[in-house]
CSV table of C-alpha atoms and ligand atoms in Angstrom, one decimal:
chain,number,residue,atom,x,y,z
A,1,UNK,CA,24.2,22.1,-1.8
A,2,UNK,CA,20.9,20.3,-2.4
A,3,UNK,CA,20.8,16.4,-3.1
A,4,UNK,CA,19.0,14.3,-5.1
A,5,UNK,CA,16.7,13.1,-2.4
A,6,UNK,CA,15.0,9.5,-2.9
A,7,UNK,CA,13.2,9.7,0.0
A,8,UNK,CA,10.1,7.5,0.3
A,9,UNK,CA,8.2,10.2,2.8
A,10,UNK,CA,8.8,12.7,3.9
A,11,UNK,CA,10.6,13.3,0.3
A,12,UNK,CA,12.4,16.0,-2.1
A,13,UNK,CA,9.6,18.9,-2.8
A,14,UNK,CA,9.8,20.9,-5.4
A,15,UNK,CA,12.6,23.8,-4.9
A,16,UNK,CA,10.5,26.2,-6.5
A,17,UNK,CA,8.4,25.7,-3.9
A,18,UNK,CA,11.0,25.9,-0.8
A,19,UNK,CA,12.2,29.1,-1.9
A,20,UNK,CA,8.7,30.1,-2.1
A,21,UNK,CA,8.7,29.1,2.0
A,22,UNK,CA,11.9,30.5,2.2
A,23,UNK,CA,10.8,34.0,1.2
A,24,UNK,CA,7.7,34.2,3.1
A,25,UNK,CA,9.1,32.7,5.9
A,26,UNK,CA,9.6,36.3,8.2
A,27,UNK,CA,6.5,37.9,6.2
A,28,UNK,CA,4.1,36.2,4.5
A,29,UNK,CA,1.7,38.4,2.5
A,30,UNK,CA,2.5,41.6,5.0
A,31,UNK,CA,1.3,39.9,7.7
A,32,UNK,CA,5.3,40.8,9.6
A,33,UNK,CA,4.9,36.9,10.0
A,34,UNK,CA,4.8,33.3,8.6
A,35,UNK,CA,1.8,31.5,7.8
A,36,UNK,CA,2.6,29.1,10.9
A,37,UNK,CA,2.7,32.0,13.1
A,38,UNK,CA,-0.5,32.6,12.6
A,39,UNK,CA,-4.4,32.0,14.0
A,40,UNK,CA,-6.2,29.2,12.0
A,41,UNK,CA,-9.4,31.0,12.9
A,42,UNK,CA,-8.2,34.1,11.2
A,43,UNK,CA,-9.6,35.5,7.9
A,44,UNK,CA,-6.6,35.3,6.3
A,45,UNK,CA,-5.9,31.3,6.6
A,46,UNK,CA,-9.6,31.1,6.5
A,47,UNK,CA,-9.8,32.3,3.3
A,48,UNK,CA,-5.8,30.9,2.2
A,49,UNK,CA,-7.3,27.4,2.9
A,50,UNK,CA,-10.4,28.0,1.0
A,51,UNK,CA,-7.9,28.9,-1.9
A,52,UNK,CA,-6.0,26.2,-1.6
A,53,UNK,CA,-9.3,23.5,-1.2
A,54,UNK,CA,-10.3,25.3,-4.5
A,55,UNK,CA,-6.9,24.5,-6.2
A,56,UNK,CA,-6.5,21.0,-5.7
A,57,UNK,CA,-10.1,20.4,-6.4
A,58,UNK,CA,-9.3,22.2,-10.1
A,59,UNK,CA,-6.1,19.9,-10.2
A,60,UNK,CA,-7.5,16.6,-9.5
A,61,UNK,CA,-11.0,17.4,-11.1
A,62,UNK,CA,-13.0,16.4,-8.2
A,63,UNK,CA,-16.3,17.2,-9.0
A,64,UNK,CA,-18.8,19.0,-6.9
A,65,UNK,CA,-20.4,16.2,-5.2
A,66,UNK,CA,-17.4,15.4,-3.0
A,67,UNK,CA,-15.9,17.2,-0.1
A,68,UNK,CA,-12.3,17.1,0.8
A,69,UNK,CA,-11.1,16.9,4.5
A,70,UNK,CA,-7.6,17.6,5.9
A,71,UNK,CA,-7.1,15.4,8.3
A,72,UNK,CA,-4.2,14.8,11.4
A,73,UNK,CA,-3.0,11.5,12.1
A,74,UNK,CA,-1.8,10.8,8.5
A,75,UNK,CA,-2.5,7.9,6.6
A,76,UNK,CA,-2.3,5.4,9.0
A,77,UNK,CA,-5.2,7.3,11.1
A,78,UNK,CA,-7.5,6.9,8.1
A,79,UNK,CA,-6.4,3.2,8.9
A,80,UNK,CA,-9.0,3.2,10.9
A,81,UNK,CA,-11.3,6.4,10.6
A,82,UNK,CA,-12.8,4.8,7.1
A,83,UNK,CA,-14.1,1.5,9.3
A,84,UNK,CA,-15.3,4.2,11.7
A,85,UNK,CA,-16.6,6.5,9.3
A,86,UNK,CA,-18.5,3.8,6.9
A,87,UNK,CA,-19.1,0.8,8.5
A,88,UNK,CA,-21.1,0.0,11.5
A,89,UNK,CA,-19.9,-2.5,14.0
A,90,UNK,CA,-19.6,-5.9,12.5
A,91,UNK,CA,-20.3,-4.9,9.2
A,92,UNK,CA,-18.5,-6.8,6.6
A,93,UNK,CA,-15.7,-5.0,4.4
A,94,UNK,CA,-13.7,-6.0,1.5
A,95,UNK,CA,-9.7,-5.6,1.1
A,96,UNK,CA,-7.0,-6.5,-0.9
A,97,UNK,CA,-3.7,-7.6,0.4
A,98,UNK,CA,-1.4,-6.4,-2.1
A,99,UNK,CA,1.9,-6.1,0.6
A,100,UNK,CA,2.4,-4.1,4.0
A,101,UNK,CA,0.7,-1.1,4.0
A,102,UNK,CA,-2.3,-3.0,3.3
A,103,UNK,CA,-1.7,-5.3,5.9
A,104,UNK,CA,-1.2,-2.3,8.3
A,105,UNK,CA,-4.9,-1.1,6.5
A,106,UNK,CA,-6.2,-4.8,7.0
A,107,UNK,CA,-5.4,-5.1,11.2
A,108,UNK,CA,-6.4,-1.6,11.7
A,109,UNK,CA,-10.4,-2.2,10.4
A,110,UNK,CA,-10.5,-5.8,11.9
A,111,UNK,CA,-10.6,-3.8,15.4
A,112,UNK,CA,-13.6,-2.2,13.9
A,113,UNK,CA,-15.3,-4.3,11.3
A,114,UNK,CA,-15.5,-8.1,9.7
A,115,UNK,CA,-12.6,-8.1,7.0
A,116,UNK,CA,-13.2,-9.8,4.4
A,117,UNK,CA,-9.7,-10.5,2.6
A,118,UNK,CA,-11.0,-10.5,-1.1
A,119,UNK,CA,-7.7,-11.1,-2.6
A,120,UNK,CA,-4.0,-11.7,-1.0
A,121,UNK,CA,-0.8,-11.8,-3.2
A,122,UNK,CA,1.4,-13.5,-0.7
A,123,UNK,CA,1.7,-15.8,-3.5
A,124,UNK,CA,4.0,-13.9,-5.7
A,125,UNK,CA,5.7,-12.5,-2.8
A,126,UNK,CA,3.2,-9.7,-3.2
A,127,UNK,CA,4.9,-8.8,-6.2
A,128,UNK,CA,1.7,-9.0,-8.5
A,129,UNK,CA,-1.8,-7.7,-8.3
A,130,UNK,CA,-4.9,-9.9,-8.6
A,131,UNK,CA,-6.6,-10.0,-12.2
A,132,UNK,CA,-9.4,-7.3,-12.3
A,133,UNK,CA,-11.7,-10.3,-13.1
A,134,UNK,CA,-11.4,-11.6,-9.4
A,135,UNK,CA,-12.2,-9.0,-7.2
A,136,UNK,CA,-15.4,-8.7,-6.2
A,137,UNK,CA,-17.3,-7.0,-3.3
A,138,UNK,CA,-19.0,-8.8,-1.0
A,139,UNK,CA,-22.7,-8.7,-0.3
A,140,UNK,CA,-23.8,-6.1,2.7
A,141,UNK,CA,-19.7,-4.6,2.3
A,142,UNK,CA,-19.5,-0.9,3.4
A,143,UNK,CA,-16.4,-0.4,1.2
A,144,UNK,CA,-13.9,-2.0,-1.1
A,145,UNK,CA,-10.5,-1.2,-0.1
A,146,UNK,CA,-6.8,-1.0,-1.9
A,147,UNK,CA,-3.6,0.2,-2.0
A,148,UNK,CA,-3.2,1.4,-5.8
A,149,UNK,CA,0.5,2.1,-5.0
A,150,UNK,CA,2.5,-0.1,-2.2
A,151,UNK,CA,5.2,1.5,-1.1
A,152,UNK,CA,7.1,-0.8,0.3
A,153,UNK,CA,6.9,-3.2,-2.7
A,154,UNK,CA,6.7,-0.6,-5.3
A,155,UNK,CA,3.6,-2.4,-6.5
A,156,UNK,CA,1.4,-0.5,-8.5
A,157,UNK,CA,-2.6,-1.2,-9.8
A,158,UNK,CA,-2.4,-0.9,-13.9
A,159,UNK,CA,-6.1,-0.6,-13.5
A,160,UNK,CA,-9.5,0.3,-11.1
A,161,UNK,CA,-11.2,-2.4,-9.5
A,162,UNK,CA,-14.6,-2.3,-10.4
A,163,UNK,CA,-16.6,-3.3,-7.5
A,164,UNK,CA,-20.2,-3.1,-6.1
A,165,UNK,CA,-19.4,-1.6,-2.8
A,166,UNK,CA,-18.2,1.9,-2.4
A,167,UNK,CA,-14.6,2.0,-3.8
A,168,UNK,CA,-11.8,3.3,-1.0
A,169,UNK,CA,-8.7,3.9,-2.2
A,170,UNK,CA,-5.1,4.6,-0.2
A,171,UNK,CA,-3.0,7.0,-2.5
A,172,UNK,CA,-0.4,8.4,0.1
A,173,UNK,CA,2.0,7.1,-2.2
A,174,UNK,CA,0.2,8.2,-5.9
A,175,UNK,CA,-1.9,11.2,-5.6
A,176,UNK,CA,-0.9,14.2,-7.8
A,177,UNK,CA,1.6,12.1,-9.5
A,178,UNK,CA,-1.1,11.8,-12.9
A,179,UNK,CA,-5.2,12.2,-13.1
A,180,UNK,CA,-7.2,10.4,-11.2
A,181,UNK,CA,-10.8,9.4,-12.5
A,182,UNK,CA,-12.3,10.3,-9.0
A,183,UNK,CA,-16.0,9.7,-9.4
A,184,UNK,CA,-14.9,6.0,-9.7
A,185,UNK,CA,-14.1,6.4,-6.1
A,186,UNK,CA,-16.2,6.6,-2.7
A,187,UNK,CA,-13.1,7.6,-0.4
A,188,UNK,CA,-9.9,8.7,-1.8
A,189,UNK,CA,-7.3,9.4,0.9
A,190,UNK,CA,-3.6,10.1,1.1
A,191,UNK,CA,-0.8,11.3,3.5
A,192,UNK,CA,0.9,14.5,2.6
A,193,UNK,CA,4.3,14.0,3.1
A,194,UNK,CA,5.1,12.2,-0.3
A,195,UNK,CA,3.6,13.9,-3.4
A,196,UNK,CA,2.0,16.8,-1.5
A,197,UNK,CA,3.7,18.7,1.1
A,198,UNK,CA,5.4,18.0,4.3
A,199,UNK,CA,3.9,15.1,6.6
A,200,UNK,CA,1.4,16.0,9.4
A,201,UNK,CA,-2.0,15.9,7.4
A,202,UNK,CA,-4.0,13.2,5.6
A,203,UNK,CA,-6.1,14.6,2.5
A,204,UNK,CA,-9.6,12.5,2.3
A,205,UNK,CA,-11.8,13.2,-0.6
A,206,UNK,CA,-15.2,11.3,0.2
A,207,UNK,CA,-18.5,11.6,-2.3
A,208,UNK,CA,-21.1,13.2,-0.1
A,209,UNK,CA,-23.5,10.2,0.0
A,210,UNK,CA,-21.0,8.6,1.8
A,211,UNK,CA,-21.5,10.9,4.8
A,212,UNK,CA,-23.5,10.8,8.1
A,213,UNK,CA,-22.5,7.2,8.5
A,214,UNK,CA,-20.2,8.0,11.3
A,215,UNK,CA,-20.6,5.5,14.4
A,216,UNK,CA,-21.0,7.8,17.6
A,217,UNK,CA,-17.9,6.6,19.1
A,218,UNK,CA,-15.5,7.8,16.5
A,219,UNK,CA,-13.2,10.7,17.6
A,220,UNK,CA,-14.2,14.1,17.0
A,221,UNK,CA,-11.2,15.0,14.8
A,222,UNK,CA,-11.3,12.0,13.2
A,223,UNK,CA,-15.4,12.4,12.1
A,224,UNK,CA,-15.8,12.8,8.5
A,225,UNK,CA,-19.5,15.1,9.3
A,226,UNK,CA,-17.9,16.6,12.1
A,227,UNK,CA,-15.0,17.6,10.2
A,228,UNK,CA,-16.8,18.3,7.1
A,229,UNK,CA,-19.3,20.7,8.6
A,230,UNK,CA,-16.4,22.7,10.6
A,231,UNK,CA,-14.2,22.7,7.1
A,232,UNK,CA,-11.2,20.9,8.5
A,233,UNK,CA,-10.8,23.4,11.6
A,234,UNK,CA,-12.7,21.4,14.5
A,235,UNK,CA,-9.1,22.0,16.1
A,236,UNK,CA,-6.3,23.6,15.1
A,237,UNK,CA,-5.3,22.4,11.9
A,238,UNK,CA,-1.1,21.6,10.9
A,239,UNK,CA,-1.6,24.9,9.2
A,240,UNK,CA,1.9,25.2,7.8
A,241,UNK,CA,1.6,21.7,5.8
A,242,UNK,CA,-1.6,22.7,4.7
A,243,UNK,CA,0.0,26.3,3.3
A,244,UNK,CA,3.2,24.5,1.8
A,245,UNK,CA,0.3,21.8,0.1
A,246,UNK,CA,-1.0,25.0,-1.6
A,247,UNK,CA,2.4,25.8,-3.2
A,248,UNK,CA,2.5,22.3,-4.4
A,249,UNK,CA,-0.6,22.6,-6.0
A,250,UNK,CA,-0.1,26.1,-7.6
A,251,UNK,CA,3.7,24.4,-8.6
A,252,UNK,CA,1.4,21.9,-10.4
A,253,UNK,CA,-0.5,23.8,-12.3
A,254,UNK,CA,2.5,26.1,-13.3
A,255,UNK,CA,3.7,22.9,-14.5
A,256,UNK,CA,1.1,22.0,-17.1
A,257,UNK,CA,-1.2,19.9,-14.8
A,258,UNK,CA,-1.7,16.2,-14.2
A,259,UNK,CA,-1.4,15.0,-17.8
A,260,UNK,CA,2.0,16.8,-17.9
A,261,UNK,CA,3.3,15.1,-15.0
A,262,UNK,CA,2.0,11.7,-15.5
A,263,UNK,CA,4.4,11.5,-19.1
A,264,UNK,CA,7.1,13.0,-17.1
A,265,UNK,CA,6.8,10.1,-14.4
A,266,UNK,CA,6.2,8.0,-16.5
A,267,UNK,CA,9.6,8.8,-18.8
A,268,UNK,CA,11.8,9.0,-15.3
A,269,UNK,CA,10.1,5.5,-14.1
A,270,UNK,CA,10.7,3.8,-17.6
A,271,UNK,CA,14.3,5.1,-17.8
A,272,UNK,CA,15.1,3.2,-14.4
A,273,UNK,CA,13.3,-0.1,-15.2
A,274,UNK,CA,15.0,-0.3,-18.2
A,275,UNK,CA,18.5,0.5,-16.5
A,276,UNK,CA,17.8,-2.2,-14.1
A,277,UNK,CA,16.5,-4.6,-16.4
A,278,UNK,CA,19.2,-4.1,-19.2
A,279,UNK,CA,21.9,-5.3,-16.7
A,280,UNK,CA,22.7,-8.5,-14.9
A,281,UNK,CA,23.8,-7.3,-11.7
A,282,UNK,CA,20.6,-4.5,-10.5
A,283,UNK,CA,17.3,-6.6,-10.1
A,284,UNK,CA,13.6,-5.8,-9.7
A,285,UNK,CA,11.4,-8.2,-8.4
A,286,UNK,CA,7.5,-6.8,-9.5
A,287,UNK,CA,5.9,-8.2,-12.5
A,288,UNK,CA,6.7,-5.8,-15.3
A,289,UNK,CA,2.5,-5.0,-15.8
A,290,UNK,CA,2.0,-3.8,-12.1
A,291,UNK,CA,5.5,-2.1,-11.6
A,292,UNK,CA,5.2,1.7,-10.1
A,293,UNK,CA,5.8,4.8,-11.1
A,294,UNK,CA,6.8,6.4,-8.1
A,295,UNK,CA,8.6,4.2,-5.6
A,296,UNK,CA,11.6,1.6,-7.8
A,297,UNK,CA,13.0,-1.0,-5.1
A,298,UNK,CA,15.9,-2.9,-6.6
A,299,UNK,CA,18.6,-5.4,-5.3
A,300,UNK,CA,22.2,-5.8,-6.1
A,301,UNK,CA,23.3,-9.5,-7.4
A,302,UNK,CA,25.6,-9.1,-4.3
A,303,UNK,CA,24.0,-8.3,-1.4
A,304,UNK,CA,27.7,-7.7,0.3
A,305,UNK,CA,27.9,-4.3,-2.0
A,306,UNK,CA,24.8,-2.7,-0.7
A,307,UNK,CA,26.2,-0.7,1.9
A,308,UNK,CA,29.3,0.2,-0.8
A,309,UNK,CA,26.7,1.3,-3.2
A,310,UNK,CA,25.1,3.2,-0.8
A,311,UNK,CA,27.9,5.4,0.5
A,312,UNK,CA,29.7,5.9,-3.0
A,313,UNK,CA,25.7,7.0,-3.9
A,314,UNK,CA,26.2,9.5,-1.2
A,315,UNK,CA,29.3,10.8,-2.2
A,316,UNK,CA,27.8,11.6,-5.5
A,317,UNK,CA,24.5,13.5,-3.6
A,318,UNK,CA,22.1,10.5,-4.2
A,319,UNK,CA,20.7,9.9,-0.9
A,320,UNK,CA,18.2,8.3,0.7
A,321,UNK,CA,18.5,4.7,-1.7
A,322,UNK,CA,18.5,2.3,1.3
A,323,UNK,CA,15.5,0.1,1.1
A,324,UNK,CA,13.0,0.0,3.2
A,325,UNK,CA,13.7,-1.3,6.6
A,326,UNK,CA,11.9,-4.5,6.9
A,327,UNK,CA,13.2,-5.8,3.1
A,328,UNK,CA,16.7,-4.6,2.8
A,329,UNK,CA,17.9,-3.7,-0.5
A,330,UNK,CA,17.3,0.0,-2.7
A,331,UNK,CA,14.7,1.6,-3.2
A,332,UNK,CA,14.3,4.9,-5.2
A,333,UNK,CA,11.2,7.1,-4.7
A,334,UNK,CA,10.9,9.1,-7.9
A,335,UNK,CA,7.5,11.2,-6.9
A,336,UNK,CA,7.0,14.4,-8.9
A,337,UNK,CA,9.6,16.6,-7.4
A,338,UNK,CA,12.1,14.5,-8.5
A,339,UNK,CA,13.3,15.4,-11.7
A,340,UNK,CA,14.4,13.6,-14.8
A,341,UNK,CA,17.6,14.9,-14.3
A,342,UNK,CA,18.0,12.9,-10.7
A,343,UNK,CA,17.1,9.5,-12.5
A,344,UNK,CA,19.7,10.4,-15.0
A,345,UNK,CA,22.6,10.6,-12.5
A,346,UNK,CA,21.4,7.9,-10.4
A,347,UNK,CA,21.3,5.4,-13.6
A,348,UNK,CA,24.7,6.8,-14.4
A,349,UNK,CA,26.0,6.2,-10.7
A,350,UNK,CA,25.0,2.6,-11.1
A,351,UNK,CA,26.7,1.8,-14.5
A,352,UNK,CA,29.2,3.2,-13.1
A,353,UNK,CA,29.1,1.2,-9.9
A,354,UNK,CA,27.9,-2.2,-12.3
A,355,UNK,CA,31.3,-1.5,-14.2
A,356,UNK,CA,33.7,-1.2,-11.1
A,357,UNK,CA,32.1,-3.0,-8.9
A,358,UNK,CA,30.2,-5.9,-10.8
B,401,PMP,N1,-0.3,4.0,3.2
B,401,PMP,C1,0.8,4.0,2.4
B,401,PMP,C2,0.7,3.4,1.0
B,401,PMP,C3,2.0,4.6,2.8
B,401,PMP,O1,3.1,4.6,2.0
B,401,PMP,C4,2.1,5.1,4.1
B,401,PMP,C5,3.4,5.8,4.6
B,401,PMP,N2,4.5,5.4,4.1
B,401,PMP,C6,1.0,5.0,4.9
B,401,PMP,C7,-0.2,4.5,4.5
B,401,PMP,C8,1.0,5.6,6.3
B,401,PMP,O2,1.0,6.9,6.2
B,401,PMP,P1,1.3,8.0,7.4
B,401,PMP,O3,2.8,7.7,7.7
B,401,PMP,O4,1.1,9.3,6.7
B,401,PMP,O5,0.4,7.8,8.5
């Protein structure tokens, strides 16, 4: 029986698209074997990954002038490939600390650059973002960096910084889930394993100016020209993520598109704020302008219930709620695959829960 799945990565995929594995999975296209089974240097992936490059760059809109890489190491190796990639030793560049995966962003560059902390919410208990007015790139900067969706926090940018320096966003937690206005953006990059496909890839999509800055020392597969002249394939790429990403994409587009799925997150993210905020005993601690889409974390006014709530949420196939490990509480990752009808029973589960248990 399949679950709801709120899983903050890996995470529930669409089941379209695992029955679309599942049938391929002995034969895929004739072949008498899966895609995984097969050479990366072989027309057919050649040619599936050109496909699939072609897809997502119709999906997203990215216009011609940018390239997009698929990269290994996920996210966190982007960490430090973008320092690497843009910024030559000792060069200053900007970030925002907006919560813990920028943090993790912030002490990966400082082992290759001069961070410049722009703006830090520590604060609000990093449950705000700073006011568009205040950010502001630094002079000489290589890049601008943010998180436009933390996580962890489930703090989300309402808006795009408008900067000076090369804008570099971290998405592994917001791509795909509605347009994204990509020629505002030098470097857009994003782990797979949330809104795109299984984990094992990073997707970077970098405007072509921003190439052949590369300091010699960066590692091969990690070398935006390197990769970019050898179309993702310097080594052998984790082609099965990069063949179940193509499913996701087509899924998409069957879907209606971007637009499409931005109102539908947006409907399944407003039904749970306002089940959370309509009752005294669920709580959500992120300023209602800057509150995400994708990834709800909420408390229980009695902390003593939490492990309660989480195995009576199992019982009913809602799995995957506990909060992340270094806050405690819930947290509910709503990306696209999720649908409206798994924020319907999980809001029933808590009035439910509120009503027996509050
Ligand atoms: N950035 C953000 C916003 C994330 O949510 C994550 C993973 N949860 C990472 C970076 C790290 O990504 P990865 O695990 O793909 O390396």
């Amino acid at each position: 029986m399949r679950v709801y799945n709120f899983s903050a990565g890996p995470s529930t995929l669409p089941q379209a698209v695992l029955e679309q594995v599942q049938a391929e999975l002995l034969d895929f296209q004739g072949t008498g074997m899966s895609v995984m089974e097969d050479s990366h240097r072989g027309k057919r992936f050649i040619t599936l990954a050109q496909e699939i490059t072609e897809n997502l760059r119709a999906l997203l809109q990215i216009p011609d002038n940018y390239r997009i890489l698929f990269l290994q190491g996920g996210a966190f190796g982007q960490f430090s490939a973008i320092p690497m990639n843009l910024a030559a030793p000792g060069q200053t560049v900007d970030y925002v600390n907006t919560g813990q995966w920028s943090k993790k962003a912030i002490s990966e560059a400082q082992k290759y650059a001069k961070v410049k902390i722009v703006a830090d919410e520590g604060k609000s208990n990093y449950c705000t973002v700073p006011l568009a007015d205040s950010l502001i790139s630094s002079p000489g900067s290589a890049y601008f960096h943010y998180t436009p969706n933390e996580t962890i926090g489930g703090v989300e940018f309402p808006y795009i910084p408008k900067v000076e320096a090369p804008l570099v966003g971290d998405f592994s937690s917001t791509i795909l889930s509605r347009p994204i206005p990509v020629s505002q953006y030098g470097v857009i990059y994003a782990g797979t394993q949330k809104n795109m496909a299984p984990s094992g890839m990073a997707v970077v999509i970098i405007h072509e100016d921003l190439l052949g800055k590369a300091r010699e020392t960066t590692p091969a597969i990690w070398n935006y020209d390197l990769m970019n002249e050898n179309d993702s394939m310097l080594n052998t790429p984790p082609t099965f993520t990069w063949y179940v990403l193509g499913l996701v994409v087509e899924w998409l587009i069957k879907q209606g598109g971007l637009k499409q799925i931005a109102l539908r997150n947006e409907a399944k993210a407003k039904a749970l704020y306002d089940a959370i905020d309509t009752s005294d005993f669920y709580h959500n601690p992120v300023a209602k302008n800057c509150r995400s889409w994708m990834n709800v974390p909420f408390t229980l006014s009695d902390p003593q219930l939490d492990s309660e709530f989480l195995a009576g949420a199992k019982a009913a196939g809602l799995v995957n709620l506990e909060g992340h490990r270094s806050v405690g509480g819930m947290r509910a990752s709503i990306y696209n695959a999720m649908e409206m009808a798994g924020v319907q029973a999980l809001i029933e589960y808590m009035a439910e829960f509120e009503r027996t248990r509050g």
